[in-house]
PDB file of C-alpha atoms in Angstrom:
ATOM      1  CA  ASP N  61      -0.773 -28.183 225.337  1.00  0.00           C
ATOM      2  CA  ALA N  62       2.821 -26.544 226.507  1.00  0.00           C
ATOM      3  CA  MET N  63       4.185 -23.594 225.930  1.00  0.00           C
ATOM      4  CA  VAL N  64       7.501 -23.299 227.641  1.00  0.00           C
ATOM      5  CA  ILE N  65       8.723 -25.956 227.151  1.00  0.00           C
ATOM      6  CA  GLN N  66      12.517 -26.329 229.266  1.00  0.00           C
ATOM      7  CA  ASN N  67      14.945 -29.826 228.377  1.00  0.00           C
ATOM      8  CA  PRO N  68      16.263 -31.648 230.103  1.00  0.00           C
ATOM      9  CA  ARG N  69      14.007 -31.896 233.335  1.00  0.00           C
ATOM     10  CA  TYR N  70      16.397 -33.078 235.559  1.00  0.00           C
ATOM     11  CA  GLN N  71      20.562 -32.931 234.484  1.00  0.00           C
ATOM     12  CA  VAL N  72      23.418 -34.658 236.503  1.00  0.00           C
ATOM     13  CA  THR N  73      26.735 -33.471 234.755  1.00  0.00           C
ATOM     14  CA  GLN N  74      30.115 -33.691 237.357  1.00  0.00           C
ATOM     15  CA  PHE N  75      32.314 -30.693 238.915  1.00  0.00           C
ATOM     16  CA  GLY N  76      33.507 -28.328 235.796  1.00  0.00           C
ATOM     17  CA  LYS N  77      32.341 -30.643 232.979  1.00  0.00           C
ATOM     18  CA  PRO N  78      30.112 -27.996 231.295  1.00  0.00           C
ATOM     19  CA  VAL N  79      26.304 -28.156 230.717  1.00  0.00           C
ATOM     20  CA  THR N  80      23.942 -26.516 228.546  1.00  0.00           C
ATOM     21  CA  LEU N  81      20.177 -26.133 229.636  1.00  0.00           C
ATOM     22  CA  SER N  82      17.512 -25.565 227.054  1.00  0.00           C
ATOM     23  CA  CYS N  83      14.123 -23.602 226.612  1.00  0.00           C
ATOM     24  CA  SER N  84      11.333 -23.151 224.129  1.00  0.00           C
ATOM     25  CA  GLN N  85       8.679 -21.176 223.849  1.00  0.00           C
ATOM     26  CA  THR N  86       5.491 -21.712 221.446  1.00  0.00           C
ATOM     27  CA  LEU N  87       3.989 -17.859 222.551  1.00  0.00           C
ATOM     28  CA  ASN N  88       6.188 -15.872 219.996  1.00  0.00           C
ATOM     29  CA  HIS N  89       6.988 -13.147 223.406  1.00  0.00           C
ATOM     30  CA  ASN N  90      10.083 -11.110 223.213  1.00  0.00           C
ATOM     31  CA  VAL N  91      11.410 -10.950 227.011  1.00  0.00           C
ATOM     32  CA  MET N  92      12.552 -14.442 227.671  1.00  0.00           C
ATOM     33  CA  TYR N  93      13.690 -15.049 231.015  1.00  0.00           C
ATOM     34  CA  TRP N  94      16.141 -17.824 233.398  1.00  0.00           C
ATOM     35  CA  TYR N  95      15.963 -17.830 237.735  1.00  0.00           C
ATOM     36  CA  GLN N  96      17.348 -20.100 239.608  1.00  0.00           C
ATOM     37  CA  GLN N  97      16.024 -21.796 242.826  1.00  0.00           C
ATOM     38  CA  LYS N  98      18.272 -23.563 245.527  1.00  0.00           C
ATOM     39  CA  SER N  99      16.581 -25.475 248.193  1.00  0.00           C
ATOM     40  CA  SER N 100      14.039 -23.637 249.857  1.00  0.00           C
ATOM     41  CA  GLN N 101      14.616 -20.259 248.394  1.00  0.00           C
ATOM     42  CA  ALA N 102      13.507 -17.538 246.474  1.00  0.00           C
ATOM     43  CA  PRO N 103      13.539 -17.715 242.864  1.00  0.00           C
ATOM     44  CA  LYS N 104      15.723 -15.964 241.231  1.00  0.00           C
ATOM     45  CA  LEU N 105      16.500 -13.592 237.945  1.00  0.00           C
ATOM     46  CA  LEU N 106      19.950 -14.701 236.214  1.00  0.00           C
ATOM     47  CA  PHE N 107      19.906 -12.652 233.187  1.00  0.00           C
ATOM     48  CA  HIS N 108      16.703 -11.940 229.893  1.00  0.00           C
ATOM     49  CA  TYR N 109      16.619 -11.284 226.811  1.00  0.00           C
ATOM     50  CA  TYR N 110      13.933  -8.508 225.015  1.00  0.00           C
ATOM     51  CA  ASP N 111      14.420  -9.856 221.998  1.00  0.00           C
ATOM     52  CA  LYS N 112      18.337  -9.871 221.149  1.00  0.00           C
ATOM     53  CA  ASP N 113      19.412  -7.702 224.018  1.00  0.00           C
ATOM     54  CA  PHE N 114      20.489  -8.857 226.623  1.00  0.00           C
ATOM     55  CA  ASN N 115      20.734  -8.808 230.241  1.00  0.00           C
ATOM     56  CA  ASN N 116      22.342  -9.371 233.103  1.00  0.00           C
ATOM     57  CA  GLU N 117      22.431  -9.481 236.500  1.00  0.00           C
ATOM     58  CA  ALA N 118      24.964  -7.194 238.259  1.00  0.00           C
ATOM     59  CA  ASP N 119      25.786 -10.367 240.643  1.00  0.00           C
ATOM     60  CA  THR N 120      25.222 -13.035 238.540  1.00  0.00           C
ATOM     61  CA  PRO N 121      28.707 -14.614 237.761  1.00  0.00           C
ATOM     62  CA  ASP N 122      30.441 -14.915 234.862  1.00  0.00           C
ATOM     63  CA  ASN N 123      30.130 -18.586 234.991  1.00  0.00           C
ATOM     64  CA  PHE N 124      26.010 -18.400 233.219  1.00  0.00           C
ATOM     65  CA  GLN N 125      25.797 -17.515 230.214  1.00  0.00           C
ATOM     66  CA  SER N 126      22.933 -17.512 227.896  1.00  0.00           C
ATOM     67  CA  ARG N 127      21.955 -17.481 224.440  1.00  0.00           C
ATOM     68  CA  ARG N 128      19.707 -16.329 222.150  1.00  0.00           C
ATOM     69  CA  PRO N 129      19.138 -18.196 218.526  1.00  0.00           C
ATOM     70  CA  ASN N 130      15.944 -16.696 217.560  1.00  0.00           C
ATOM     71  CA  THR N 131      12.300 -15.865 219.539  1.00  0.00           C
ATOM     72  CA  SER N 132      11.134 -19.029 220.317  1.00  0.00           C
ATOM     73  CA  PHE N 133      14.904 -20.962 221.754  1.00  0.00           C
ATOM     74  CA  CYS N 134      16.984 -19.132 224.893  1.00  0.00           C
ATOM     75  CA  PHE N 135      20.446 -21.473 226.496  1.00  0.00           C
ATOM     76  CA  LEU N 136      21.572 -21.205 229.407  1.00  0.00           C
ATOM     77  CA  ASP N 137      24.850 -22.108 229.516  1.00  0.00           C
ATOM     78  CA  ILE N 138      27.273 -23.130 232.859  1.00  0.00           C
ATOM     79  CA  ARG N 139      30.585 -23.041 231.609  1.00  0.00           C
ATOM     80  CA  SER N 140      32.578 -25.329 235.162  1.00  0.00           C
ATOM     81  CA  PRO N 141      29.628 -25.279 236.911  1.00  0.00           C
ATOM     82  CA  GLY N 142      30.492 -25.881 241.591  1.00  0.00           C
ATOM     83  CA  LEU N 143      29.008 -27.589 243.479  1.00  0.00           C
ATOM     84  CA  GLY N 144      27.172 -24.582 244.343  1.00  0.00           C
ATOM     85  CA  ASP N 145      25.290 -24.210 241.447  1.00  0.00           C
ATOM     86  CA  ALA N 146      22.787 -27.629 241.932  1.00  0.00           C
ATOM     87  CA  ALA N 147      19.488 -25.885 241.942  1.00  0.00           C
ATOM     88  CA  MET N 148      16.630 -26.032 239.997  1.00  0.00           C
ATOM     89  CA  TYR N 149      16.433 -23.747 236.412  1.00  0.00           C
ATOM     90  CA  LEU N 150      12.854 -22.106 235.380  1.00  0.00           C
ATOM     91  CA  CYS N 151      12.877 -19.854 232.110  1.00  0.00           C
ATOM     92  CA  ALA N 152      10.483 -17.395 231.351  1.00  0.00           C
ATOM     93  CA  THR N 153       8.309 -15.192 229.235  1.00  0.00           C
ATOM     94  CA  SER N 154       6.422 -12.177 228.839  1.00  0.00           C
ATOM     95  CA  ARG N 155       5.218 -10.371 225.824  1.00  0.00           C
ATOM     96  CA  THR N 156       6.987  -7.362 227.193  1.00  0.00           C
ATOM     97  CA  ARG N 157       8.515  -5.803 230.177  1.00  0.00           C
ATOM     98  CA  THR N 158       5.582  -3.884 231.431  1.00  0.00           C
ATOM     99  CA  ASN N 159       5.487  -3.949 235.306  1.00  0.00           C
ATOM    100  CA  THR N 160       1.442  -6.255 234.242  1.00  0.00           C
ATOM    101  CA  ASP N 161       2.874  -8.454 231.878  1.00  0.00           C
ATOM    102  CA  THR N 162       2.865 -11.823 233.018  1.00  0.00           C
ATOM    103  CA  GLN N 163       5.099 -13.516 233.236  1.00  0.00           C
ATOM    104  CA  TYR N 164       4.606 -17.554 231.564  1.00  0.00           C
ATOM    105  CA  PHE N 165       6.928 -20.273 233.091  1.00  0.00           C
ATOM    106  CA  GLY N 166       8.994 -23.160 232.238  1.00  0.00           C
ATOM    107  CA  PRO N 167       8.502 -26.658 234.598  1.00  0.00           C
ATOM    108  CA  GLY N 168      12.674 -25.946 235.262  1.00  0.00           C
ATOM    109  CA  THR N 169      15.471 -28.148 235.131  1.00  0.00           C
ATOM    110  CA  ARG N 170      16.583 -30.024 238.418  1.00  0.00           C
ATOM    111  CA  LEU N 171      20.403 -29.697 237.948  1.00  0.00           C
ATOM    112  CA  THR N 172      22.922 -32.144 239.558  1.00  0.00           C
ATOM    113  CA  VAL N 173      26.348 -31.349 240.685  1.00  0.00           C
ATOM    114  CA  LEU N 174      28.334 -34.345 241.111  1.00  0.00           C
TER     115      LEU N 174
ATOM    116  CA  ILE M   1      18.760  -4.640 248.458  1.00  0.00           C
ATOM    117  CA  LEU M   2      15.087  -5.612 248.173  1.00  0.00           C
ATOM    118  CA  ASN M   3      13.593  -7.660 250.019  1.00  0.00           C
ATOM    119  CA  VAL M   4      10.331 -10.123 250.117  1.00  0.00           C
ATOM    120  CA  GLU M   5       9.640 -11.444 252.678  1.00  0.00           C
ATOM    121  CA  GLN M   6       6.292 -14.575 252.576  1.00  0.00           C
ATOM    122  CA  SER M   7       4.961 -16.215 255.886  1.00  0.00           C
ATOM    123  CA  PRO M   8       4.427 -18.851 257.354  1.00  0.00           C
ATOM    124  CA  GLN M   9       7.042 -20.636 255.511  1.00  0.00           C
ATOM    125  CA  SER M  10       5.049 -23.523 255.290  1.00  0.00           C
ATOM    126  CA  LEU M  11       0.954 -24.223 256.095  1.00  0.00           C
ATOM    127  CA  HIS M  12      -0.939 -28.189 256.536  1.00  0.00           C
ATOM    128  CA  VAL M  13      -4.449 -27.614 256.722  1.00  0.00           C
ATOM    129  CA  GLN M  14      -7.872 -30.151 256.689  1.00  0.00           C
ATOM    130  CA  GLU M  15      -9.566 -29.509 254.002  1.00  0.00           C
ATOM    131  CA  GLY M  16     -12.454 -27.626 254.786  1.00  0.00           C
ATOM    132  CA  ASP M  17     -10.700 -24.914 255.927  1.00  0.00           C
ATOM    133  CA  SER M  18      -9.822 -21.669 255.029  1.00  0.00           C
ATOM    134  CA  THR M  19      -6.972 -19.984 254.880  1.00  0.00           C
ATOM    135  CA  ASN M  20      -4.097 -17.287 253.968  1.00  0.00           C
ATOM    136  CA  PHE M  21      -0.416 -16.329 254.391  1.00  0.00           C
ATOM    137  CA  THR M  22       1.049 -13.360 253.561  1.00  0.00           C
ATOM    138  CA  CYS M  23       2.893 -11.213 251.175  1.00  0.00           C
ATOM    139  CA  SER M  24       5.864  -8.487 253.012  1.00  0.00           C
ATOM    140  CA  PHE M  25       7.600  -6.613 250.017  1.00  0.00           C
ATOM    141  CA  PRO M  26       9.141  -2.706 249.596  1.00  0.00           C
ATOM    142  CA  SER M  27       6.546   0.591 250.049  1.00  0.00           C
ATOM    143  CA  SER M  28       8.708   2.773 248.211  1.00  0.00           C
ATOM    144  CA  ASN M  29       8.381   2.601 243.917  1.00  0.00           C
ATOM    145  CA  PHE M  30       5.859  -0.163 243.834  1.00  0.00           C
ATOM    146  CA  TYR M  31       5.448  -1.538 240.721  1.00  0.00           C
ATOM    147  CA  ALA M  32       3.420  -4.205 240.790  1.00  0.00           C
ATOM    148  CA  LEU M  33       2.985  -7.375 242.839  1.00  0.00           C
ATOM    149  CA  HIS M  34       2.647 -10.393 241.479  1.00  0.00           C
ATOM    150  CA  TRP M  35       1.380 -13.890 242.826  1.00  0.00           C
ATOM    151  CA  TYR M  36       1.929 -17.656 241.137  1.00  0.00           C
ATOM    152  CA  ARG M  37       0.743 -20.971 242.258  1.00  0.00           C
ATOM    153  CA  TRP M  38       3.467 -23.714 242.172  1.00  0.00           C
ATOM    154  CA  GLU M  39       2.393 -27.720 242.503  1.00  0.00           C
ATOM    155  CA  THR M  40       4.653 -30.106 242.762  1.00  0.00           C
ATOM    156  CA  ALA M  41       6.457 -30.234 239.509  1.00  0.00           C
ATOM    157  CA  LYS M  42       4.387 -28.322 236.987  1.00  0.00           C
ATOM    158  CA  SER M  43       5.851 -25.178 235.773  1.00  0.00           C
ATOM    159  CA  PRO M  44       4.990 -21.554 238.496  1.00  0.00           C
ATOM    160  CA  GLU M  45       1.075 -20.386 237.027  1.00  0.00           C
ATOM    161  CA  ALA M  46       0.406 -16.811 237.253  1.00  0.00           C
ATOM    162  CA  LEU M  47      -2.683 -16.248 239.895  1.00  0.00           C
ATOM    163  CA  PHE M  48      -2.856 -12.289 239.701  1.00  0.00           C
ATOM    164  CA  VAL M  49      -0.622  -9.253 238.246  1.00  0.00           C
ATOM    165  CA  MET M  50      -1.929  -6.309 241.722  1.00  0.00           C
ATOM    166  CA  THR M  51      -0.878  -2.516 240.198  1.00  0.00           C
ATOM    167  CA  LEU M  52      -3.239  -0.398 243.321  1.00  0.00           C
ATOM    168  CA  ASN M  53      -3.546   0.292 246.329  1.00  0.00           C
ATOM    169  CA  GLY M  54      -6.771  -1.864 247.719  1.00  0.00           C
ATOM    170  CA  ASP M  55      -6.982  -3.654 244.872  1.00  0.00           C
ATOM    171  CA  GLU M  56      -8.821  -6.890 245.219  1.00  0.00           C
ATOM    172  CA  LYS M  57      -8.669  -9.693 243.497  1.00  0.00           C
ATOM    173  CA  LYS M  58     -10.707 -14.036 242.869  1.00  0.00           C
ATOM    174  CA  LYS M  59      -9.889 -16.316 241.034  1.00  0.00           C
ATOM    175  CA  GLY M  60     -12.753 -19.042 241.960  1.00  0.00           C
ATOM    176  CA  ARG M  61     -12.234 -19.695 245.606  1.00  0.00           C
ATOM    177  CA  ILE M  62      -8.831 -17.522 245.561  1.00  0.00           C
ATOM    178  CA  SER M  63      -8.855 -14.599 246.585  1.00  0.00           C
ATOM    179  CA  ALA M  64      -6.348 -11.573 246.954  1.00  0.00           C
ATOM    180  CA  THR M  65      -5.471  -7.938 248.624  1.00  0.00           C
ATOM    181  CA  LEU M  66      -3.258  -5.569 248.835  1.00  0.00           C
ATOM    182  CA  ASN M  67      -2.176  -2.644 250.331  1.00  0.00           C
ATOM    183  CA  THR M  68       1.596  -0.162 248.850  1.00  0.00           C
ATOM    184  CA  LYS M  69       1.885   1.768 251.872  1.00  0.00           C
ATOM    185  CA  GLU M  70       1.974  -0.692 254.510  1.00  0.00           C
ATOM    186  CA  GLY M  71       3.429  -3.202 252.261  1.00  0.00           C
ATOM    187  CA  TYR M  72       1.910  -6.602 252.524  1.00  0.00           C
ATOM    188  CA  SER M  73       0.076  -8.423 250.018  1.00  0.00           C
ATOM    189  CA  TYR M  74      -2.127 -11.520 251.330  1.00  0.00           C
ATOM    190  CA  LEU M  75      -3.817 -14.758 249.515  1.00  0.00           C
ATOM    191  CA  TYR M  76      -6.797 -15.901 251.148  1.00  0.00           C
ATOM    192  CA  ILE M  77      -7.537 -19.424 250.380  1.00  0.00           C
ATOM    193  CA  LYS M  78     -11.961 -20.135 251.507  1.00  0.00           C
ATOM    194  CA  GLY M  79     -12.898 -23.914 252.270  1.00  0.00           C
ATOM    195  CA  SER M  80      -9.308 -25.376 250.764  1.00  0.00           C
ATOM    196  CA  GLN M  81      -9.049 -28.694 248.754  1.00  0.00           C
ATOM    197  CA  PRO M  82      -6.474 -30.709 248.360  1.00  0.00           C
ATOM    198  CA  GLU M  83      -6.234 -29.709 244.809  1.00  0.00           C
ATOM    199  CA  ASP M  84      -5.031 -25.880 246.439  1.00  0.00           C
ATOM    200  CA  SER M  85      -1.661 -27.748 247.726  1.00  0.00           C
ATOM    201  CA  ALA M  86       1.122 -26.290 245.881  1.00  0.00           C
ATOM    202  CA  THR M  87       3.431 -23.617 247.003  1.00  0.00           C
ATOM    203  CA  TYR M  88       2.494 -19.676 246.827  1.00  0.00           C
ATOM    204  CA  LEU M  89       5.112 -17.253 245.917  1.00  0.00           C
ATOM    205  CA  CYS M  90       4.335 -13.716 246.267  1.00  0.00           C
ATOM    206  CA  ALA M  91       6.930 -11.854 243.324  1.00  0.00           C
ATOM    207  CA  PHE M  92       7.601  -7.543 243.884  1.00  0.00           C
ATOM    208  CA  MET M  93       7.870  -5.747 240.724  1.00  0.00           C
ATOM    209  CA  LYS M  94      11.207  -3.629 240.169  1.00  0.00           C
ATOM    210  CA  GLY M  95      10.551  -1.568 238.926  1.00  0.00           C
ATOM    211  CA  ASN M  96       9.126  -1.128 234.912  1.00  0.00           C
ATOM    212  CA  THR M  97      11.173  -3.639 234.703  1.00  0.00           C
ATOM    213  CA  GLY M  98       9.667  -7.216 233.132  1.00  0.00           C
ATOM    214  CA  LYS M  99      12.314  -8.365 236.720  1.00  0.00           C
ATOM    215  CA  LEU M 100      11.064 -10.185 239.483  1.00  0.00           C
ATOM    216  CA  ILE M 101      11.836 -10.296 243.016  1.00  0.00           C
ATOM    217  CA  PHE M 102      10.421 -13.013 244.280  1.00  0.00           C
ATOM    218  CA  GLY M 103      10.397 -14.082 248.093  1.00  0.00           C
ATOM    219  CA  GLN M 104      10.903 -17.441 248.925  1.00  0.00           C
ATOM    220  CA  GLY M 105       6.253 -19.386 249.576  1.00  0.00           C
ATOM    221  CA  THR M 106       4.469 -21.283 251.476  1.00  0.00           C
ATOM    222  CA  THR M 107       4.222 -24.367 250.840  1.00  0.00           C
ATOM    223  CA  LEU M 108       0.404 -25.157 251.394  1.00  0.00           C
ATOM    224  CA  GLN M 109      -0.281 -29.291 252.034  1.00  0.00           C
ATOM    225  CA  VAL M 110      -3.844 -29.878 252.238  1.00  0.00           C
ATOM    226  CA  LYS M 111      -5.157 -33.058 254.416  1.00  0.00           C
ATOM    227  CA  PRO M 112      -8.588 -34.498 252.789  1.00  0.00           C
TER     228      PRO M 112
END
């Protein structure tokens, strides 16, 4: 049974056209993360929510925003996608933020920007 | 800047071969090292969470060791099978914050 679900799996958008990626979880975890992985690079943390508390990484572009309306759902909004935003976007959850907490990942959404 | 390096970047082995690859990470302010396996078109799956210097963890034919003083971890696969084909990612935990710093991964291809 899927525990972290991402929709859609593949998303194509046009340069400058806003796009929203979706993540949902059935684990009732407190923390939800968004990672960006560009081709052949390491996944990079964009931001995370601990409950309703939003934590942005210092180098995440302003073009990227997130919403968490409830425990189960988290959205990644890209306001004006550029060609450089084409990547795999991974959502993950964890129960808390301690060093031993496993993060559970969704299968990712691959974003193409035309 | 915290860097996590994995080598080799890719590896091709025959079924039955044993293999290993390396993850290097900062040796200061160590909190934890996580290993994940990511099969194509699936979700990354947690393999191990390692916290103690000298720790060794095992899951079936896969095992991992940890040296926090010199900043490296090895992942071993004994008797590789085609179903082991995947990208193996390690990630360094930045403080006790939940923030994982990933390496770029080692992609393993096991030929029947």
